[in-house]
C-alpha positions as semicolon CSV with decimal commas, in nm:
position;residue;x (nm);y (nm);z (nm)
1;M;-0,362;-0,186;-1,745
2;T;-0,066;-0,050;-1,941
3;D;-0,054;0,280;-1,746
4;V;0,161;0,135;-1,477
5;D;0,491;-0,048;-1,461
6;A;0,441;-0,230;-1,122
7;V;0,153;-0,313;-0,905
8;V;0,190;-0,349;-0,529
9;I;-0,084;-0,519;-0,331
10;G;-0,103;-0,424;0,043
11;A;-0,009;-0,097;0,199
12;G;0,153;-0,248;0,501
13;N;0,520;-0,160;0,599
14;A;0,657;-0,384;0,329
15;G;0,416;-0,272;0,052
16;L;0,481;0,099;0,136
17;T;0,856;0,033;0,118
18;A;0,827;-0,155;-0,212
19;A;0,614;0,108;-0,368
20;T;0,847;0,387;-0,260
21;T;1,155;0,202;-0,385
22;L;1,002;0,136;-0,721
23;Q;0,885;0,490;-0,762
24;R;1,227;0,629;-0,680
25;A;1,369;0,390;-0,949
26;G;1,151;0,567;-1,190
27;L;0,873;0,308;-1,235
28;R;0,503;0,406;-1,245
29;T;0,353;0,225;-0,951
30;L;0,011;0,142;-0,841
31;L;-0,038;0,064;-0,471
32;A;-0,357;-0,114;-0,382
33;E;-0,500;-0,151;-0,026
34;R;-0,846;-0,278;0,074
35;H;-0,843;-0,102;0,413
36;N;-0,916;0,267;0,427
37;V;-0,591;0,325;0,631
38;P;-0,245;0,230;0,514
39;G;0,013;0,085;0,750
40;G;-0,109;-0,275;0,809
41;C;-0,007;-0,400;1,145
42;A;0,169;-0,073;1,230
43;A;-0,164;0,109;1,231
44;S;-0,385;0,106;1,527
45;F;-0,741;-0,005;1,530
46;R;-1,028;-0,111;1,776
47;R;-1,195;-0,444;1,753
48;G;-1,551;-0,441;1,881
49;R;-1,627;-0,178;2,157
């Protein structure tokens, strides 16, 4: 994986901030998230019914 300079795992608030900061610094950044919606605990979701 030589196409990126940095890998950020998790698209919660901290991950999104880290990835944005790295990209603004000129680094090619890969942001990986296993959920289909970014935001981590800042996103809303329903558990069960």
